[in-house]
Amino acid sequence: MKRYEYDCVIVGGGAAGMAAAAAAADRGAKTAVIEHTKRLGSKLLKTGNGKCNFTNLEMSEKCYQNDDTGFVMKVINKFDEKSVIDFFKKLGVYPKAKNSYIYPHSETAASLQDALRTELDRLSVRVFLRSEIERITRLNDRKFIIDAVISEEPSDDAGNKNKDLIKSKIRICCGKLIIAAGSCAAPATGSDGSGYRLAESFGHKIIKPLPALVQLVSSFAYCRAMSGVRSTGTIKLYIDEKEVSSDTGEIQYTDYGISGIPVFQVSRYAVRGVDSGKRVKAVIDMLPDISKEELENDIDTRILREKSKSVEQFFAGIINKKLVYGAAKSMGVDVNMHIGQLGGKKAKRLVRFLKNFEFEITGFKGFENCQVCQGGVALSQLDSDTMQSRLCGGLYFAGEIADVDGKCGGYNLQWAWSSGITAGRAAACAAFEDLQK
């Protein structure tokens, strides 16, 4: 069994883990990263449709949706959005702003991934890929002992790598340990929830992980008929008849329910509500830029002039015909009926349907579809100044493993950078202090 010793070890090689490793090594700590996939930063490549919206110039508590948003902002203020932009610019990644959203100037997520990996190389951070942790033991309140199995590609004498992986056991000792193993979101990228089990082994409470920023499933009978439409709308989410969240933007109608950025923004509340057995309802204004009064005032005049048009044709210049079909079917109206036959009263009722279209939310897509998770290590058990555990000295957490979830727009990556840098710097400083004792 090979044995290694480091000042600081990070479990997890995603955004938060790489940021923590860079910060610790930059402060002089001998640092290693343990990652169970074959590549660092795989999840980064999927963010922002491959363009990676890595922070946002509009940063406040309202951008986060977990219970203790004050904790989040204390950490973010230690390494804020401007610090993130400067950090990556020093690594050669120039920013490009689209409104308040910040992207790499190359508009490719691989730019950030490559920059971070190169920085870890420059700082001589050891990276153990394809590593499965068997156990972590706390020794004399001063050392962590990590027993793991690594899988490596053997090479022949000519340097050609063979297909079969060779497994071997390793033991790593470290004074400071940072768990940045992610959540359960997007398991194909390596987020399998294993970090939660490590946290629990040190006595930490895990708030139940559930999908966030995810598509919602509805029992509405005509979802399939409306599927494929993308249309601007305002969504309001109600739980037990109380409005809890809202957003406006392009909503996608699918065969199972609703999707799109506005749906993602309210989804964490819907998911928690459904999981708790509460009644969850989404009410969508499909015509947010036209008032009900304006539409109704035109109807009687238009019907006199266009009475031979079908219901579908009558509304065709206002909204997608599939959405008209869904609203009409909800009223028991045939869209092929002449608008003159339908009459002004029912036509106005149809307008009200389009302005207040109700979807009963009965479910949500799973971890494989969500962008982030809600839930994780309880923030009450962490120190916001250092991200150190209040239960176990020398143990730190960073990234999505903590009970933090932000809205779409670069906020979850901002949390990853801020918490990772904070934990890495604090761990390196503590390791140095230990050497002076």
Coordinates of C-alpha atoms in Angstrom, one line a residue:
M1 CA 0.0 0.0 0.0
K2 CA 1.4 3.4 -1.0
R3 CA 1.3 6.1 1.7
Y4 CA 1.2 9.8 1.2
E5 CA 1.1 12.8 3.6
Y6 CA -0.2 16.3 2.9
D7 CA -1.1 19.4 4.8
C8 CA -4.5 19.6 3.2
V9 CA -6.6 17.2 1.2
I10 CA -9.7 18.0 -0.8
V11 CA -12.3 15.4 -1.5
G12 CA -14.0 16.3 -4.8
G13 CA -12.5 17.8 -7.9
G14 CA -15.4 20.0 -9.1
A15 CA -15.6 23.8 -9.1
A16 CA -15.5 24.2 -5.3
G17 CA -12.8 21.5 -4.8
M18 CA -10.5 23.0 -7.4
A19 CA -11.0 26.5 -6.0
A20 CA -10.2 25.2 -2.5
A21 CA -7.1 23.3 -3.7
A22 CA -5.8 26.4 -5.5
A23 CA -6.4 28.6 -2.5
A24 CA -4.7 26.2 0.0
A25 CA -1.7 25.5 -2.2
D26 CA -1.3 29.2 -3.0
R27 CA -1.0 29.8 0.8
G28 CA 1.8 27.3 0.9
A29 CA 0.0 24.1 2.0
K30 CA 1.1 20.8 0.5
T31 CA -2.2 19.9 -1.1
A32 CA -3.9 17.0 -2.8
V33 CA -7.3 16.4 -4.5
I34 CA -9.1 13.1 -4.4
E35 CA -11.6 12.8 -7.3
H36 CA -13.6 9.6 -8.1
T37 CA -14.1 10.3 -11.8
K38 CA -11.4 10.3 -14.5
R39 CA -11.4 14.1 -14.9
L40 CA -11.5 17.2 -12.9
G41 CA -14.3 19.7 -13.3
S42 CA -16.6 17.5 -15.5
K43 CA -19.8 19.3 -14.3
L44 CA -18.4 22.7 -15.3
L45 CA -18.6 21.7 -18.9
K46 CA -22.4 21.4 -18.7
T47 CA -23.1 24.7 -17.1
G48 CA -24.8 27.5 -19.0
N49 CA -25.3 25.1 -22.0
G50 CA -21.6 24.8 -22.3
K51 CA -20.9 28.5 -22.0
C52 CA -20.5 28.6 -18.2
N53 CA -22.2 31.6 -16.6
F54 CA -19.7 31.6 -13.7
T55 CA -20.9 34.6 -11.7
N56 CA -23.3 37.5 -11.7
L57 CA -22.8 41.2 -11.0
E58 CA -26.2 41.4 -9.2
M59 CA -25.4 39.5 -6.0
S60 CA -27.6 39.6 -2.9
E61 CA -29.5 37.3 -0.5
K62 CA -32.5 37.2 -2.7
C63 CA -30.4 35.2 -5.3
Y64 CA -30.3 32.3 -2.8
Q65 CA -33.2 30.2 -1.7
N66 CA -32.1 28.1 1.2
D67 CA -33.2 29.0 4.7
D68 CA -30.1 30.8 6.0
T69 CA -29.2 33.2 3.2
G70 CA -27.4 35.5 5.6
F71 CA -24.8 32.7 6.1
V72 CA -24.4 32.5 2.3
M73 CA -23.7 36.2 1.9
K74 CA -21.2 36.2 4.8
V75 CA -19.1 33.7 2.8
I76 CA -19.6 35.3 -0.5
N77 CA -18.6 38.7 0.8
K78 CA -15.2 37.2 1.7
F79 CA -14.6 36.4 -2.0
D80 CA -17.3 38.2 -4.0
E81 CA -18.2 38.4 -7.7
K82 CA -15.5 41.0 -8.5
S83 CA -12.9 38.8 -6.7
V84 CA -14.0 35.8 -8.8
I85 CA -13.7 37.8 -12.0
D86 CA -10.2 39.0 -11.0
F87 CA -9.2 35.5 -10.0
F88 CA -10.0 34.0 -13.4
K89 CA -8.6 37.0 -15.3
K90 CA -5.2 36.3 -13.6
L91 CA -5.6 32.7 -14.9
G92 CA -6.1 34.0 -18.4
V93 CA -9.9 33.8 -18.5
Y94 CA -11.3 37.2 -19.5
P95 CA -14.9 38.0 -18.6
K96 CA -17.8 38.8 -21.0
A97 CA -20.9 40.4 -19.6
K98 CA -24.4 39.8 -20.9
N99 CA -26.5 42.1 -18.8
S100 CA -25.3 41.1 -15.3
Y101 CA -24.4 37.5 -16.3
I102 CA -20.6 36.9 -16.6
Y103 CA -19.2 34.3 -19.0
P104 CA -15.7 33.4 -20.2
H105 CA -14.9 35.7 -23.1
S106 CA -14.4 32.5 -25.2
E107 CA -18.0 31.5 -24.3
T108 CA -16.8 28.0 -23.6
A109 CA -16.9 26.3 -20.2
A110 CA -13.8 24.4 -21.0
S111 CA -11.8 27.7 -20.6
L112 CA -12.5 27.7 -16.9
Q113 CA -11.9 24.0 -16.5
D114 CA -8.6 24.2 -18.3
A115 CA -7.5 27.3 -16.4
L116 CA -8.2 25.7 -13.0
R117 CA -6.5 22.4 -13.9
T118 CA -3.4 24.3 -15.2
E119 CA -3.3 26.4 -12.0
L120 CA -3.3 23.2 -9.9
D121 CA -0.4 21.9 -11.9
R122 CA 1.4 25.2 -11.4
L123 CA 0.9 25.0 -7.7
S124 CA 2.1 21.3 -7.6
V125 CA -1.3 20.0 -6.3
R126 CA -1.3 16.2 -6.5
V127 CA -4.5 14.9 -8.1
F128 CA -5.7 11.3 -7.5
L129 CA -8.3 10.4 -10.2
R130 CA -10.6 7.4 -10.3
S131 CA -10.3 7.2 -6.5
E132 CA -12.9 5.5 -4.3
I133 CA -12.7 6.4 -0.6
E134 CA -13.2 3.4 1.6
R135 CA -13.1 5.2 5.0
I136 CA -11.8 8.3 6.7
T137 CA -10.5 8.0 10.2
R138 CA -9.8 10.8 12.7
L139 CA -6.5 10.2 14.6
N140 CA -5.8 11.9 17.9
D141 CA -7.8 14.9 16.9
R142 CA -4.9 16.0 14.7
K143 CA -4.8 13.8 11.6
F144 CA -7.2 12.4 9.1
I145 CA -6.4 9.0 7.7
I146 CA -7.9 8.4 4.2
D147 CA -8.0 4.9 2.9
A148 CA -8.9 4.7 -0.8
V149 CA -8.7 2.5 -3.9
I150 CA -7.4 4.1 -7.1
S151 CA -7.7 2.7 -10.6
E152 CA -4.9 3.5 -13.0
E153 CA -4.3 2.8 -16.6
P154 CA -1.2 0.6 -16.9
S155 CA 1.4 1.3 -19.7
D156 CA 3.5 -1.2 -21.6
D157 CA 7.2 -0.7 -22.1
A158 CA 6.5 1.6 -25.1
G159 CA 4.3 3.8 -23.0
N160 CA 1.0 2.7 -24.6
K161 CA -1.8 2.5 -22.2
N162 CA -3.7 -0.7 -21.9
K163 CA -7.5 -0.8 -21.5
D164 CA -7.8 -2.7 -18.3
L165 CA -7.5 -0.6 -15.1
I166 CA -5.3 -1.7 -12.3
K167 CA -6.6 -1.1 -8.8
S168 CA -4.4 -0.4 -5.8
K169 CA -4.9 0.7 -2.3
I170 CA -3.5 4.0 -1.0
R171 CA -3.4 5.7 2.4
I172 CA -3.3 9.4 2.7
C173 CA -2.6 11.3 5.9
C174 CA -3.5 15.0 6.3
G175 CA -4.0 17.6 9.0
K176 CA -6.8 19.4 7.3
L177 CA -9.6 17.9 5.2
I178 CA -12.0 19.7 2.9
I179 CA -15.1 17.8 1.7
A180 CA -16.3 19.3 -1.6
A181 CA -17.9 16.2 -3.0
G182 CA -20.9 17.9 -4.5
S183 CA -24.5 16.7 -4.2
C184 CA -26.7 14.3 -6.0
A185 CA -27.4 16.6 -9.0
A186 CA -26.3 15.4 -12.4
P187 CA -24.9 12.0 -11.3
A188 CA -23.5 11.3 -14.7
T189 CA -20.8 13.9 -13.9
G190 CA -19.8 12.2 -10.7
S191 CA -22.2 13.7 -8.2
D192 CA -23.4 10.6 -6.4
G193 CA -24.2 11.8 -2.9
S194 CA -21.2 10.0 -1.4
G195 CA -20.1 13.3 0.3
Y196 CA -23.2 13.2 2.5
R197 CA -22.2 9.9 3.9
L198 CA -18.7 11.2 4.7
A199 CA -20.3 14.2 6.5
E200 CA -22.6 12.0 8.4
S201 CA -19.7 9.8 9.6
F202 CA -18.4 12.9 11.4
G203 CA -21.8 13.5 13.0
H204 CA -23.2 16.1 10.7
K205 CA -26.9 16.6 10.1
I206 CA -27.9 16.3 6.4
I207 CA -31.0 18.3 5.4
K208 CA -32.8 16.0 3.0
P209 CA -31.4 16.4 -0.5
L210 CA -33.9 17.1 -3.2
P211 CA -33.7 18.4 -6.8
A212 CA -33.7 22.2 -7.4
L213 CA -33.6 24.1 -10.7
V214 CA -35.6 21.3 -12.2
Q215 CA -38.6 20.6 -14.5
L216 CA -42.0 20.2 -12.9
V217 CA -44.5 17.4 -13.6
S218 CA -48.2 18.3 -13.9
S219 CA -51.4 16.2 -14.0
F220 CA -53.0 18.7 -16.5
A221 CA -54.8 16.5 -19.1
Y222 CA -53.6 18.4 -22.1
C223 CA -49.8 18.8 -21.5
R224 CA -49.0 16.6 -24.4
A225 CA -51.1 18.7 -26.8
M226 CA -49.3 21.8 -25.7
S227 CA -45.8 20.3 -25.7
G228 CA -43.0 21.9 -27.8
V229 CA -44.2 25.5 -27.2
R230 CA -41.7 28.0 -25.9
S231 CA -43.4 31.3 -24.9
T232 CA -42.8 34.2 -22.6
G233 CA -44.9 34.0 -19.4
T234 CA -45.1 34.8 -15.8
I235 CA -45.3 31.9 -13.4
K236 CA -46.6 32.2 -9.8
L237 CA -46.2 29.2 -7.5
Y238 CA -48.7 28.4 -4.8
I239 CA -48.4 26.0 -2.0
D240 CA -51.6 25.3 -0.1
E241 CA -53.1 28.4 -1.9
K242 CA -50.3 30.7 -0.7
E243 CA -48.1 32.4 -3.2
V244 CA -44.4 31.6 -2.4
S245 CA -42.5 32.5 -5.6
S246 CA -42.8 34.0 -9.1
D247 CA -40.7 34.6 -12.2
T248 CA -41.0 35.8 -15.8
G249 CA -39.3 34.5 -18.9
E250 CA -39.5 31.9 -21.5
I251 CA -41.5 28.9 -20.3
Q252 CA -41.4 25.6 -22.1
Y253 CA -44.4 23.4 -22.3
T254 CA -43.7 19.7 -22.3
D255 CA -45.6 16.4 -22.5
Y256 CA -45.1 15.9 -18.8
G257 CA -45.5 19.5 -17.5
I258 CA -43.5 22.7 -17.6
S259 CA -39.8 23.7 -17.9
G260 CA -37.6 26.7 -18.7
I261 CA -35.7 29.2 -16.6
P262 CA -38.7 30.7 -14.9
V263 CA -39.9 27.2 -13.9
F264 CA -36.4 26.4 -12.6
Q265 CA -36.4 29.5 -10.5
V266 CA -39.5 28.5 -8.6
S267 CA -39.0 24.8 -8.7
R268 CA -37.2 24.3 -5.3
Y269 CA -40.3 25.4 -3.5
A270 CA -42.5 23.2 -5.7
V271 CA -40.3 20.2 -5.1
R272 CA -40.2 20.7 -1.3
G273 CA -44.0 21.2 -1.3
V274 CA -44.7 18.0 -3.3
D275 CA -42.3 16.0 -1.2
S276 CA -44.1 17.3 1.9
G277 CA -47.5 16.2 0.6
K278 CA -48.8 19.7 0.1
R279 CA -51.0 21.0 -2.7
V280 CA -48.7 22.7 -5.3
K281 CA -50.1 24.8 -8.1
A282 CA -48.5 26.8 -10.8
V283 CA -50.5 29.7 -12.3
I284 CA -49.1 31.0 -15.6
D285 CA -49.9 34.3 -17.3
M286 CA -49.3 33.4 -20.9
L287 CA -49.7 37.0 -22.0
P288 CA -47.8 39.0 -19.4
D289 CA -47.2 42.0 -21.7
I290 CA -50.9 42.5 -22.6
S291 CA -53.4 43.4 -19.9
K292 CA -56.7 41.4 -19.6
E293 CA -58.6 44.7 -20.0
E294 CA -56.9 45.5 -23.3
L295 CA -57.7 42.0 -24.7
E296 CA -61.3 42.0 -23.5
N297 CA -62.0 45.5 -24.8
D298 CA -61.0 44.4 -28.3
I299 CA -63.0 41.2 -28.3
D300 CA -66.5 42.4 -29.0
T301 CA -65.4 44.6 -31.9
R302 CA -63.3 41.9 -33.4
I303 CA -66.0 39.3 -33.1
L304 CA -68.4 41.5 -35.2
R305 CA -65.7 41.9 -37.8
E306 CA -64.2 38.4 -37.8
K307 CA -67.2 36.2 -36.7
S308 CA -66.4 33.5 -39.3
K309 CA -63.0 32.9 -38.0
S310 CA -62.4 29.8 -35.9
V311 CA -61.5 30.2 -32.2
E312 CA -57.9 29.1 -33.1
Q313 CA -57.7 31.6 -36.0
F314 CA -59.1 34.4 -33.8
F315 CA -56.3 34.1 -31.2
A316 CA -53.6 33.1 -33.7
G317 CA -52.1 36.6 -33.8
I318 CA -51.8 36.7 -30.0
I319 CA -50.6 33.4 -28.8
N320 CA -49.4 30.0 -30.0
K321 CA -52.4 27.9 -31.2
K322 CA -51.3 24.9 -29.0
L323 CA -51.8 27.1 -25.9
V324 CA -55.2 28.2 -27.2
Y325 CA -56.1 24.6 -27.7
G326 CA -55.2 23.7 -24.1
A327 CA -57.2 26.6 -22.7
A328 CA -60.1 25.9 -24.9
K329 CA -60.2 22.1 -24.0
S330 CA -60.1 23.1 -20.4
M331 CA -63.3 25.1 -21.0
G332 CA -64.9 22.3 -23.1
V333 CA -64.6 24.5 -26.3
D334 CA -63.9 23.2 -29.8
V335 CA -61.1 25.4 -31.3
N336 CA -62.6 24.9 -34.7
M337 CA -65.9 26.5 -33.6
H338 CA -66.6 30.0 -35.2
I339 CA -65.8 32.8 -32.8
G340 CA -69.2 34.3 -33.6
Q341 CA -70.8 31.1 -32.3
L342 CA -68.7 31.1 -29.2
G343 CA -69.7 34.7 -28.4
G344 CA -68.0 37.5 -26.5
K345 CA -68.7 36.2 -23.0
K346 CA -67.0 32.9 -23.5
A347 CA -64.2 34.5 -25.6
K348 CA -63.4 36.8 -22.6
R349 CA -63.5 33.7 -20.3
L350 CA -60.9 32.1 -22.6
V351 CA -58.7 35.2 -22.2
R352 CA -58.9 34.8 -18.4
F353 CA -57.8 31.2 -18.8
L354 CA -54.8 32.3 -20.8
K355 CA -54.0 35.0 -18.2
N356 CA -54.4 32.6 -15.3
F357 CA -53.6 29.1 -16.6
E358 CA -53.4 26.6 -13.8
F359 CA -51.2 23.6 -13.6
E360 CA -51.5 21.2 -10.7
I361 CA -48.0 20.2 -9.9
T362 CA -47.8 16.5 -8.9
G363 CA -44.1 15.7 -9.3
F364 CA -40.7 16.8 -10.6
K365 CA -37.9 15.4 -12.6
G366 CA -35.1 13.6 -10.7
F367 CA -31.5 14.2 -9.8
E368 CA -30.4 13.2 -13.3
N369 CA -32.2 16.2 -14.7
C370 CA -31.7 18.9 -12.0
Q371 CA -28.9 21.5 -12.1
V372 CA -28.3 21.6 -8.4
C373 CA -29.7 20.2 -5.2
Q374 CA -31.4 21.8 -2.2
G375 CA -30.5 20.3 1.2
G376 CA -27.1 19.0 2.4
V377 CA -24.9 19.7 5.4
A378 CA -26.8 21.9 7.9
L379 CA -25.3 25.4 7.9
S380 CA -25.8 25.7 11.6
Q381 CA -23.0 23.2 12.0
L382 CA -20.5 25.2 9.9
D383 CA -18.5 28.4 10.7
S384 CA -19.2 31.0 8.0
D385 CA -15.8 32.7 8.6
T386 CA -13.9 29.5 7.7
M387 CA -16.3 26.9 6.4
Q388 CA -14.9 24.7 9.2
S389 CA -17.1 22.2 10.9
R390 CA -18.3 23.1 14.4
L391 CA -18.3 19.4 15.3
C392 CA -14.9 18.3 14.1
G393 CA -11.8 20.6 14.1
G394 CA -9.7 20.5 10.9
L395 CA -12.7 19.4 8.8
Y396 CA -14.1 21.9 6.2
F397 CA -16.9 21.9 3.7
A398 CA -17.2 23.7 0.3
G399 CA -19.7 23.9 -2.5
E400 CA -23.0 22.2 -3.1
I401 CA -22.6 19.6 -0.3
A402 CA -23.7 22.4 2.1
D403 CA -27.4 23.3 2.3
V404 CA -27.1 26.2 -0.2
D405 CA -29.0 26.5 -3.5
G406 CA -29.1 29.6 -5.6
K407 CA -31.2 30.7 -8.6
C408 CA -30.1 30.3 -12.2
G409 CA -27.6 32.9 -13.3
G410 CA -24.2 32.0 -12.0
Y411 CA -25.2 32.1 -8.3
N412 CA -24.4 28.4 -7.5
L413 CA -21.0 28.7 -9.1
Q414 CA -20.4 31.9 -7.1
W415 CA -21.1 29.9 -4.0
A416 CA -18.7 27.2 -5.1
W417 CA -15.9 29.7 -5.7
S418 CA -16.5 31.7 -2.5
S419 CA -16.9 28.7 -0.2
G420 CA -14.0 26.8 -1.8
I421 CA -11.6 29.8 -1.6
T422 CA -12.7 30.5 2.0
A423 CA -12.2 26.9 3.1
G424 CA -8.9 26.5 1.3
R425 CA -7.4 29.6 2.7
A426 CA -8.6 28.8 6.2
A427 CA -7.3 25.3 6.1
A428 CA -3.9 26.4 4.9
C429 CA -3.7 29.0 7.6
A430 CA -4.6 26.5 10.3
A431 CA -2.1 23.9 8.9
F432 CA 0.6 26.5 9.1
E433 CA -0.4 27.4 12.7
D434 CA -0.2 23.7 13.6
L435 CA 3.4 23.6 12.3
Q436 CA 4.3 26.4 14.6
K437 CA 3.1 24.6 17.7

